[in-house]
């Protein structure tokens, strides 16, 4: 799991995008946010969810930087919020 947190720490995004995600992460609720982003059904474990969210976010960032017209800023912020929320839970579970 430490590799996942290291990967997350290495991600560099525009400050305004990350600020919006940090603000949104304060109200993160796994049962509401994850199904919308990863699909409905059984929620994956925190590590698996974080890995999938990192992959989705990388694709969204590629769309953002390439000027792709299908890029959705709202979806990007939603994914970043979920990434930060899952990382918080993962860190808390490792500390316990």
PDB file of N, CA and C in Angstrom:
ATOM      1  N   UNK A   1       0.806  -1.195   0.000  1.00  0.00           N
ATOM      2  CA  UNK A   1       0.000   0.000   0.000  1.00  0.00           C
ATOM      3  C   UNK A   1       0.851   1.262   0.000  1.00  0.00           C
ATOM      4  N   UNK A   2       2.068   1.138   0.529  1.00  0.00           N
ATOM      5  CA  UNK A   2       2.933   2.307   0.569  1.00  0.00           C
ATOM      6  C   UNK A   2       3.246   2.789  -0.848  1.00  0.00           C
ATOM      7  N   UNK A   3       3.353   1.849  -1.798  1.00  0.00           N
ATOM      8  CA  UNK A   3       3.597   2.246  -3.184  1.00  0.00           C
ATOM      9  C   UNK A   3       2.463   3.105  -3.721  1.00  0.00           C
ATOM     10  N   UNK A   4       1.237   2.751  -3.390  1.00  0.00           N
ATOM     11  CA  UNK A   4       0.084   3.548  -3.823  1.00  0.00           C
ATOM     12  C   UNK A   4       0.155   4.961  -3.263  1.00  0.00           C
ATOM     13  N   UNK A   5       0.486   5.074  -1.996  1.00  0.00           N
ATOM     14  CA  UNK A   5       0.577   6.397  -1.383  1.00  0.00           C
ATOM     15  C   UNK A   5       1.744   7.177  -1.969  1.00  0.00           C
ATOM     16  N   UNK A   6       2.828   6.503  -2.309  1.00  0.00           N
ATOM     17  CA  UNK A   6       3.954   7.167  -2.964  1.00  0.00           C
ATOM     18  C   UNK A   6       3.558   7.660  -4.349  1.00  0.00           C
ATOM     19  N   UNK A   7       2.813   6.837  -5.081  1.00  0.00           N
ATOM     20  CA  UNK A   7       2.325   7.241  -6.396  1.00  0.00           C
ATOM     21  C   UNK A   7       1.438   8.471  -6.276  1.00  0.00           C
ATOM     22  N   UNK A   8       0.584   8.462  -5.303  1.00  0.00           N
ATOM     23  CA  UNK A   8      -0.332   9.578  -5.100  1.00  0.00           C
ATOM     24  C   UNK A   8       0.435  10.848  -4.735  1.00  0.00           C
ATOM     25  N   UNK A   9       1.445  10.695  -3.907  1.00  0.00           N
ATOM     26  CA  UNK A   9       2.242  11.849  -3.486  1.00  0.00           C
ATOM     27  C   UNK A   9       3.023  12.450  -4.659  1.00  0.00           C
ATOM     28  N   UNK A  10       3.381  11.637  -5.640  1.00  0.00           N
ATOM     29  CA  UNK A  10       4.170  12.091  -6.780  1.00  0.00           C
ATOM     30  C   UNK A  10       3.339  12.829  -7.833  1.00  0.00           C
ATOM     31  N   UNK A  11       2.028  12.752  -7.746  1.00  0.00           N
ATOM     32  CA  UNK A  11       1.157  13.400  -8.727  1.00  0.00           C
ATOM     33  C   UNK A  11       1.215  14.912  -8.542  1.00  0.00           C
ATOM     34  N   UNK A  12       1.472  15.621  -9.628  1.00  0.00           N
ATOM     35  CA  UNK A  12       1.510  17.087  -9.610  1.00  0.00           C
ATOM     36  C   UNK A  12       0.417  17.622 -10.527  1.00  0.00           C
ATOM     37  N   UNK A  13      -0.480  18.387  -9.943  1.00  0.00           N
ATOM     38  CA  UNK A  13      -1.583  18.989 -10.691  1.00  0.00           C
ATOM     39  C   UNK A  13      -1.647  20.477 -10.375  1.00  0.00           C
ATOM     40  N   UNK A  14      -2.362  21.248 -11.200  1.00  0.00           N
ATOM     41  CA  UNK A  14      -2.478  22.686 -10.933  1.00  0.00           C
ATOM     42  C   UNK A  14      -3.036  22.942  -9.526  1.00  0.00           C
ATOM     43  N   UNK A  15      -2.497  23.953  -8.839  1.00  0.00           N
ATOM     44  CA  UNK A  15      -2.922  24.230  -7.457  1.00  0.00           C
ATOM     45  C   UNK A  15      -4.423  24.453  -7.287  1.00  0.00           C
ATOM     46  N   UNK A  16      -5.058  25.109  -8.233  1.00  0.00           N
ATOM     47  CA  UNK A  16      -6.491  25.369  -8.110  1.00  0.00           C
ATOM     48  C   UNK A  16      -7.296  24.070  -8.183  1.00  0.00           C
ATOM     49  N   UNK A  17      -6.871  23.167  -9.038  1.00  0.00           N
ATOM     50  CA  UNK A  17      -7.531  21.867  -9.160  1.00  0.00           C
ATOM     51  C   UNK A  17      -7.398  21.083  -7.856  1.00  0.00           C
ATOM     52  N   UNK A  18      -6.207  21.078  -7.278  1.00  0.00           N
ATOM     53  CA  UNK A  18      -5.989  20.353  -6.027  1.00  0.00           C
ATOM     54  C   UNK A  18      -6.700  21.026  -4.846  1.00  0.00           C
ATOM     55  N   UNK A  19      -6.767  22.330  -4.868  1.00  0.00           N
ATOM     56  CA  UNK A  19      -7.473  23.034  -3.788  1.00  0.00           C
ATOM     57  C   UNK A  19      -8.948  22.669  -3.793  1.00  0.00           C
ATOM     58  N   UNK A  20      -9.541  22.640  -4.980  1.00  0.00           N
ATOM     59  CA  UNK A  20     -10.956  22.248  -5.093  1.00  0.00           C
ATOM     60  C   UNK A  20     -11.147  20.816  -4.592  1.00  0.00           C
ATOM     61  N   UNK A  21     -10.213  19.936  -4.923  1.00  0.00           N
ATOM     62  CA  UNK A  21     -10.311  18.542  -4.490  1.00  0.00           C
ATOM     63  C   UNK A  21     -10.174  18.421  -2.976  1.00  0.00           C
ATOM     64  N   UNK A  22      -9.261  19.175  -2.383  1.00  0.00           N
ATOM     65  CA  UNK A  22      -9.088  19.118  -0.921  1.00  0.00           C
ATOM     66  C   UNK A  22     -10.337  19.612  -0.196  1.00  0.00           C
ATOM     67  N   UNK A  23     -10.930  20.656  -0.716  1.00  0.00           N
ATOM     68  CA  UNK A  23     -12.164  21.177  -0.109  1.00  0.00           C
ATOM     69  C   UNK A  23     -13.269  20.132  -0.222  1.00  0.00           C
ATOM     70  N   UNK A  24     -13.410  19.527  -1.387  1.00  0.00           N
ATOM     71  CA  UNK A  24     -14.432  18.509  -1.591  1.00  0.00           C
ATOM     72  C   UNK A  24     -14.193  17.249  -0.778  1.00  0.00           C
ATOM     73  N   UNK A  25     -12.927  16.927  -0.540  1.00  0.00           N
ATOM     74  CA  UNK A  25     -12.591  15.704   0.194  1.00  0.00           C
ATOM     75  C   UNK A  25     -13.051  15.758   1.645  1.00  0.00           C
ATOM     76  N   UNK A  26     -13.289  16.948   2.157  1.00  0.00           N
ATOM     77  CA  UNK A  26     -13.788  17.075   3.533  1.00  0.00           C
ATOM     78  C   UNK A  26     -15.164  16.434   3.682  1.00  0.00           C
ATOM     79  N   UNK A  27     -15.943  16.408   2.609  1.00  0.00           N
ATOM     80  CA  UNK A  27     -17.286  15.825   2.638  1.00  0.00           C
ATOM     81  C   UNK A  27     -17.354  14.480   1.904  1.00  0.00           C
ATOM     82  N   UNK A  28     -16.203  13.847   1.678  1.00  0.00           N
ATOM     83  CA  UNK A  28     -16.157  12.585   0.942  1.00  0.00           C
ATOM     84  C   UNK A  28     -16.881  11.486   1.701  1.00  0.00           C
ATOM     85  N   UNK A  29     -17.779  10.817   0.983  1.00  0.00           N
ATOM     86  CA  UNK A  29     -18.473   9.638   1.525  1.00  0.00           C
ATOM     87  C   UNK A  29     -18.314   8.514   0.507  1.00  0.00           C
ATOM     88  N   UNK A  30     -17.618   7.516   0.904  1.00  0.00           N
ATOM     89  CA  UNK A  30     -17.266   6.396   0.032  1.00  0.00           C
ATOM     90  C   UNK A  30     -18.492   5.757  -0.631  1.00  0.00           C
ATOM     91  N   UNK A  31     -19.527   5.535   0.151  1.00  0.00           N
ATOM     92  CA  UNK A  31     -20.711   4.839  -0.361  1.00  0.00           C
ATOM     93  C   UNK A  31     -21.455   5.650  -1.410  1.00  0.00           C
ATOM     94  N   UNK A  32     -21.251   6.948  -1.435  1.00  0.00           N
ATOM     95  CA  UNK A  32     -21.916   7.811  -2.410  1.00  0.00           C
ATOM     96  C   UNK A  32     -21.015   8.081  -3.612  1.00  0.00           C
ATOM     97  N   UNK A  33     -19.769   8.400  -3.371  1.00  0.00           N
ATOM     98  CA  UNK A  33     -18.872   8.817  -4.439  1.00  0.00           C
ATOM     99  C   UNK A  33     -18.339   7.666  -5.291  1.00  0.00           C
ATOM    100  N   UNK A  34     -17.885   6.598  -4.653  1.00  0.00           N
ATOM    101  CA  UNK A  34     -17.245   5.515  -5.422  1.00  0.00           C
ATOM    102  C   UNK A  34     -18.148   4.832  -6.442  1.00  0.00           C
ATOM    103  N   UNK A  35     -19.388   4.490  -6.109  1.00  0.00           N
ATOM    104  CA  UNK A  35     -20.211   3.835  -7.130  1.00  0.00           C
ATOM    105  C   UNK A  35     -20.382   4.690  -8.384  1.00  0.00           C
ATOM    106  N   UNK A  36     -20.472   5.985  -8.203  1.00  0.00           N
ATOM    107  CA  UNK A  36     -20.641   6.880  -9.343  1.00  0.00           C
ATOM    108  C   UNK A  36     -19.392   6.876 -10.231  1.00  0.00           C
ATOM    109  N   UNK A  37     -18.225   6.701  -9.627  1.00  0.00           N
ATOM    110  CA  UNK A  37     -16.976   6.758 -10.384  1.00  0.00           C
ATOM    111  C   UNK A  37     -16.502   5.403 -10.883  1.00  0.00           C
ATOM    112  N   UNK A  38     -16.706   4.354 -10.079  1.00  0.00           N
ATOM    113  CA  UNK A  38     -16.174   3.028 -10.413  1.00  0.00           C
ATOM    114  C   UNK A  38     -17.234   2.049 -10.893  1.00  0.00           C
ATOM    115  N   UNK A  39     -18.487   2.413 -10.782  1.00  0.00           N
ATOM    116  CA  UNK A  39     -19.552   1.506 -11.167  1.00  0.00           C
ATOM    117  C   UNK A  39     -20.238   0.935  -9.940  1.00  0.00           C
ATOM    118  N   UNK A  40     -21.466   0.585 -10.110  1.00  0.00           N
ATOM    119  CA  UNK A  40     -22.254   0.092  -8.987  1.00  0.00           C
ATOM    120  C   UNK A  40     -21.963  -1.373  -8.738  1.00  0.00           C
ATOM    121  N   UNK A  41     -22.219  -1.802  -7.540  1.00  0.00           N
ATOM    122  CA  UNK A  41     -21.933  -3.164  -7.131  1.00  0.00           C
ATOM    123  C   UNK A  41     -21.167  -3.129  -5.827  1.00  0.00           C
ATOM    124  N   UNK A  42     -20.456  -4.199  -5.566  1.00  0.00           N
ATOM    125  CA  UNK A  42     -19.665  -4.286  -4.339  1.00  0.00           C
ATOM    126  C   UNK A  42     -18.491  -3.321  -4.441  1.00  0.00           C
ATOM    127  N   UNK A  43     -18.315  -2.512  -3.413  1.00  0.00           N
ATOM    128  CA  UNK A  43     -17.212  -1.550  -3.409  1.00  0.00           C
ATOM    129  C   UNK A  43     -15.887  -2.286  -3.197  1.00  0.00           C
ATOM    130  N   UNK A  44     -14.858  -1.927  -3.968  1.00  0.00           N
ATOM    131  CA  UNK A  44     -13.553  -2.572  -3.780  1.00  0.00           C
ATOM    132  C   UNK A  44     -12.887  -2.107  -2.494  1.00  0.00           C
ATOM    133  N   UNK A  45     -11.855  -2.823  -2.082  1.00  0.00           N
ATOM    134  CA  UNK A  45     -11.080  -2.405  -0.917  1.00  0.00           C
ATOM    135  C   UNK A  45     -10.426  -1.056  -1.211  1.00  0.00           C
ATOM    136  N   UNK A  46      -9.958  -0.411  -0.166  1.00  0.00           N
ATOM    137  CA  UNK A  46      -9.412   0.940  -0.311  1.00  0.00           C
ATOM    138  C   UNK A  46      -8.224   0.983  -1.271  1.00  0.00           C
ATOM    139  N   UNK A  47      -7.316   0.022  -1.177  1.00  0.00           N
ATOM    140  CA  UNK A  47      -6.148  -0.001  -2.054  1.00  0.00           C
ATOM    141  C   UNK A  47      -6.527  -0.190  -3.507  1.00  0.00           C
ATOM    142  N   UNK A  48      -7.429  -1.118  -3.766  1.00  0.00           N
ATOM    143  CA  UNK A  48      -7.881  -1.374  -5.136  1.00  0.00           C
ATOM    144  C   UNK A  48      -8.620  -0.174  -5.703  1.00  0.00           C
ATOM    145  N   UNK A  49      -9.450   0.422  -4.881  1.00  0.00           N
ATOM    146  CA  UNK A  49     -10.195   1.603  -5.318  1.00  0.00           C
ATOM    147  C   UNK A  49      -9.241   2.741  -5.640  1.00  0.00           C
ATOM    148  N   UNK A  50      -8.256   2.952  -4.792  1.00  0.00           N
ATOM    149  CA  UNK A  50      -7.294   4.033  -5.015  1.00  0.00           C
ATOM    150  C   UNK A  50      -6.500   3.792  -6.289  1.00  0.00           C
ATOM    151  N   UNK A  51      -6.091   2.556  -6.538  1.00  0.00           N
ATOM    152  CA  UNK A  51      -5.352   2.240  -7.759  1.00  0.00           C
ATOM    153  C   UNK A  51      -6.188   2.538  -8.999  1.00  0.00           C
ATOM    154  N   UNK A  52      -7.446   2.123  -8.990  1.00  0.00           N
ATOM    155  CA  UNK A  52      -8.329   2.387 -10.131  1.00  0.00           C
ATOM    156  C   UNK A  52      -8.573   3.882 -10.306  1.00  0.00           C
ATOM    157  N   UNK A  53      -8.705   4.599  -9.207  1.00  0.00           N
ATOM    158  CA  UNK A  53      -8.913   6.048  -9.291  1.00  0.00           C
ATOM    159  C   UNK A  53      -7.675   6.748  -9.859  1.00  0.00           C
ATOM    160  N   UNK A  54      -6.487   6.280  -9.496  1.00  0.00           N
ATOM    161  CA  UNK A  54      -5.254   6.852 -10.039  1.00  0.00           C
ATOM    162  C   UNK A  54      -5.196   6.652 -11.549  1.00  0.00           C
ATOM    163  N   UNK A  55      -5.601   5.477 -12.008  1.00  0.00           N
ATOM    164  CA  UNK A  55      -5.625   5.209 -13.455  1.00  0.00           C
ATOM    165  C   UNK A  55      -6.619   6.122 -14.170  1.00  0.00           C
ATOM    166  N   UNK A  56      -7.816   6.270 -13.608  1.00  0.00           N
ATOM    167  CA  UNK A  56      -8.832   7.135 -14.209  1.00  0.00           C
ATOM    168  C   UNK A  56      -8.346   8.576 -14.247  1.00  0.00           C
ATOM    169  N   UNK A  57      -7.727   9.018 -13.150  1.00  0.00           N
ATOM    170  CA  UNK A  57      -7.251  10.395 -13.070  1.00  0.00           C
ATOM    171  C   UNK A  57      -6.137  10.650 -14.084  1.00  0.00           C
ATOM    172  N   UNK A  58      -5.266   9.677 -14.299  1.00  0.00           N
ATOM    173  CA  UNK A  58      -4.189   9.829 -15.282  1.00  0.00           C
ATOM    174  C   UNK A  58      -4.772  10.037 -16.677  1.00  0.00           C
ATOM    175  N   UNK A  59      -5.813   9.289 -17.013  1.00  0.00           N
ATOM    176  CA  UNK A  59      -6.484   9.464 -18.302  1.00  0.00           C
ATOM    177  C   UNK A  59      -7.112  10.852 -18.410  1.00  0.00           C
ATOM    178  N   UNK A  60      -7.758  11.291 -17.333  1.00  0.00           N
ATOM    179  CA  UNK A  60      -8.371  12.620 -17.335  1.00  0.00           C
ATOM    180  C   UNK A  60      -7.316  13.713 -17.460  1.00  0.00           C
ATOM    181  N   UNK A  61      -6.187  13.542 -16.816  1.00  0.00           N
ATOM    182  CA  UNK A  61      -5.131  14.541 -16.905  1.00  0.00           C
ATOM    183  C   UNK A  61      -4.552  14.595 -18.318  1.00  0.00           C
ATOM    184  N   UNK A  62      -4.441  13.452 -18.963  1.00  0.00           N
ATOM    185  CA  UNK A  62      -3.985  13.427 -20.351  1.00  0.00           C
ATOM    186  C   UNK A  62      -4.959  14.185 -21.241  1.00  0.00           C
ATOM    187  N   UNK A  63      -6.257  13.987 -21.009  1.00  0.00           N
ATOM    188  CA  UNK A  63      -7.258  14.739 -21.760  1.00  0.00           C
ATOM    189  C   UNK A  63      -7.118  16.236 -21.503  1.00  0.00           C
ATOM    190  N   UNK A  64      -6.886  16.594 -20.249  1.00  0.00           N
ATOM    191  CA  UNK A  64      -6.762  18.009 -19.876  1.00  0.00           C
ATOM    192  C   UNK A  64      -5.576  18.659 -20.573  1.00  0.00           C
ATOM    193  N   UNK A  65      -4.428  18.007 -20.507  1.00  0.00           N
ATOM    194  CA  UNK A  65      -3.220  18.604 -21.066  1.00  0.00           C
ATOM    195  C   UNK A  65      -3.194  18.600 -22.587  1.00  0.00           C
ATOM    196  N   UNK A  66      -3.913  17.675 -23.202  1.00  0.00           N
ATOM    197  CA  UNK A  66      -3.926  17.612 -24.667  1.00  0.00           C
ATOM    198  C   UNK A  66      -5.005  18.494 -25.281  1.00  0.00           C
ATOM    199  N   UNK A  67      -5.866  19.073 -24.444  1.00  0.00           N
ATOM    200  CA  UNK A  67      -6.931  19.931 -24.970  1.00  0.00           C
ATOM    201  C   UNK A  67      -8.087  19.156 -25.570  1.00  0.00           C
ATOM    202  N   UNK A  68      -8.249  17.928 -25.160  1.00  0.00           N
ATOM    203  CA  UNK A  68      -9.348  17.079 -25.645  1.00  0.00           C
ATOM    204  C   UNK A  68     -10.685  17.719 -25.314  1.00  0.00           C
ATOM    205  N   UNK A  69     -11.562  17.804 -26.297  1.00  0.00           N
ATOM    206  CA  UNK A  69     -12.856  18.456 -26.077  1.00  0.00           C
ATOM    207  C   UNK A  69     -13.800  17.633 -25.204  1.00  0.00           C
ATOM    208  N   UNK A  70     -13.506  16.357 -25.009  1.00  0.00           N
ATOM    209  CA  UNK A  70     -14.361  15.527 -24.161  1.00  0.00           C
ATOM    210  C   UNK A  70     -13.964  15.611 -22.684  1.00  0.00           C
ATOM    211  N   UNK A  71     -12.932  16.389 -22.366  1.00  0.00           N
ATOM    212  CA  UNK A  71     -12.460  16.533 -20.988  1.00  0.00           C
ATOM    213  C   UNK A  71     -13.540  17.180 -20.123  1.00  0.00           C
ATOM    214  N   UNK A  72     -13.747  16.598 -18.935  1.00  0.00           N
ATOM    215  CA  UNK A  72     -14.720  17.131 -17.984  1.00  0.00           C
ATOM    216  C   UNK A  72     -14.004  17.534 -16.694  1.00  0.00           C
ATOM    217  N   UNK A  73     -13.965  18.823 -16.451  1.00  0.00           N
ATOM    218  CA  UNK A  73     -13.340  19.342 -15.238  1.00  0.00           C
ATOM    219  C   UNK A  73     -14.065  18.824 -13.997  1.00  0.00           C
ATOM    220  N   UNK A  74     -15.375  18.758 -14.053  1.00  0.00           N
ATOM    221  CA  UNK A  74     -16.166  18.290 -12.917  1.00  0.00           C
ATOM    222  C   UNK A  74     -15.828  16.840 -12.584  1.00  0.00           C
ATOM    223  N   UNK A  75     -15.730  16.004 -13.589  1.00  0.00           N
ATOM    224  CA  UNK A  75     -15.372  14.600 -13.354  1.00  0.00           C
ATOM    225  C   UNK A  75     -13.950  14.505 -12.791  1.00  0.00           C
ATOM    226  N   UNK A  76     -13.048  15.325 -13.305  1.00  0.00           N
ATOM    227  CA  UNK A  76     -11.671  15.308 -12.837  1.00  0.00           C
ATOM    228  C   UNK A  76     -11.619  15.659 -11.345  1.00  0.00           C
ATOM    229  N   UNK A  77     -12.330  16.690 -10.947  1.00  0.00           N
ATOM    230  CA  UNK A  77     -12.363  17.074  -9.535  1.00  0.00           C
ATOM    231  C   UNK A  77     -13.006  15.966  -8.706  1.00  0.00           C
ATOM    232  N   UNK A  78     -14.070  15.358  -9.203  1.00  0.00           N
ATOM    233  CA  UNK A  78     -14.717  14.246  -8.487  1.00  0.00           C
ATOM    234  C   UNK A  78     -13.738  13.096  -8.246  1.00  0.00           C
ATOM    235  N   UNK A  79     -12.960  12.758  -9.262  1.00  0.00           N
ATOM    236  CA  UNK A  79     -11.993  11.668  -9.128  1.00  0.00           C
ATOM    237  C   UNK A  79     -10.904  12.056  -8.135  1.00  0.00           C
ATOM    238  N   UNK A  80     -10.428  13.296  -8.194  1.00  0.00           N
ATOM    239  CA  UNK A  80      -9.411  13.744  -7.241  1.00  0.00           C
ATOM    240  C   UNK A  80      -9.945  13.732  -5.813  1.00  0.00           C
ATOM    241  N   UNK A  81     -11.191  14.132  -5.631  1.00  0.00           N
ATOM    242  CA  UNK A  81     -11.818  14.087  -4.304  1.00  0.00           C
ATOM    243  C   UNK A  81     -11.818  12.656  -3.776  1.00  0.00           C
ATOM    244  N   UNK A  82     -12.234  11.717  -4.617  1.00  0.00           N
ATOM    245  CA  UNK A  82     -12.273  10.309  -4.203  1.00  0.00           C
ATOM    246  C   UNK A  82     -10.866   9.793  -3.909  1.00  0.00           C
ATOM    247  N   UNK A  83      -9.886  10.202  -4.713  1.00  0.00           N
ATOM    248  CA  UNK A  83      -8.510   9.770  -4.468  1.00  0.00           C
ATOM    249  C   UNK A  83      -8.030  10.260  -3.105  1.00  0.00           C
ATOM    250  N   UNK A  84      -8.258  11.512  -2.803  1.00  0.00           N
ATOM    251  CA  UNK A  84      -7.831  12.059  -1.518  1.00  0.00           C
ATOM    252  C   UNK A  84      -8.569  11.394  -0.364  1.00  0.00           C
ATOM    253  N   UNK A  85      -9.868  11.161  -0.535  1.00  0.00           N
ATOM    254  CA  UNK A  85     -10.648  10.499   0.507  1.00  0.00           C
ATOM    255  C   UNK A  85     -10.186   9.075   0.766  1.00  0.00           C
ATOM    256  N   UNK A  86      -9.943   8.327  -0.291  1.00  0.00           N
ATOM    257  CA  UNK A  86      -9.468   6.945  -0.142  1.00  0.00           C
ATOM    258  C   UNK A  86      -8.069   6.912   0.470  1.00  0.00           C
ATOM    259  N   UNK A  87      -7.231   7.854   0.085  1.00  0.00           N
ATOM    260  CA  UNK A  87      -5.879   7.903   0.647  1.00  0.00           C
ATOM    261  C   UNK A  87      -5.924   8.191   2.142  1.00  0.00           C
ATOM    262  N   UNK A  88      -6.821   9.057   2.566  1.00  0.00           N
ATOM    263  CA  UNK A  88      -6.955   9.351   3.998  1.00  0.00           C
ATOM    264  C   UNK A  88      -7.347   8.109   4.777  1.00  0.00           C
ATOM    265  N   UNK A  89      -8.305   7.369   4.249  1.00  0.00           N
ATOM    266  CA  UNK A  89      -8.757   6.149   4.929  1.00  0.00           C
ATOM    267  C   UNK A  89      -7.635   5.113   4.947  1.00  0.00           C
ATOM    268  N   UNK A  90      -6.920   4.995   3.850  1.00  0.00           N
ATOM    269  CA  UNK A  90      -5.821   4.033   3.757  1.00  0.00           C
ATOM    270  C   UNK A  90      -4.713   4.385   4.749  1.00  0.00           C
ATOM    271  N   UNK A  91      -4.360   5.651   4.841  1.00  0.00           N
ATOM    272  CA  UNK A  91      -3.331   6.080   5.793  1.00  0.00           C
ATOM    273  C   UNK A  91      -3.788   5.805   7.236  1.00  0.00           C
ATOM    274  N   UNK A  92      -5.046   6.080   7.507  1.00  0.00           N
ATOM    275  CA  UNK A  92      -5.578   5.860   8.866  1.00  0.00           C
ATOM    276  C   UNK A  92      -5.550   4.376   9.207  1.00  0.00           C
ATOM    277  N   UNK A  93      -5.865   3.513   8.259  1.00  0.00           N
ATOM    278  CA  UNK A  93      -5.858   2.081   8.544  1.00  0.00           C
ATOM    279  C   UNK A  93      -4.442   1.551   8.745  1.00  0.00           C
ATOM    280  N   UNK A  94      -3.454   2.155   8.088  1.00  0.00           N
ATOM    281  CA  UNK A  94      -2.064   1.728   8.270  1.00  0.00           C
ATOM    282  C   UNK A  94      -1.526   2.194   9.609  1.00  0.00           C
ATOM    283  N   UNK A  95      -1.990   3.338  10.082  1.00  0.00           N
ATOM    284  CA  UNK A  95      -1.511   3.877  11.354  1.00  0.00           C
ATOM    285  C   UNK A  95      -2.072   3.109  12.540  1.00  0.00           C
ATOM    286  N   UNK A  96      -3.223   2.476  12.338  1.00  0.00           N
ATOM    287  CA  UNK A  96      -3.873   1.766  13.454  1.00  0.00           C
ATOM    288  C   UNK A  96      -3.238   0.432  13.734  1.00  0.00           C
TER     289      UNK A  96
END
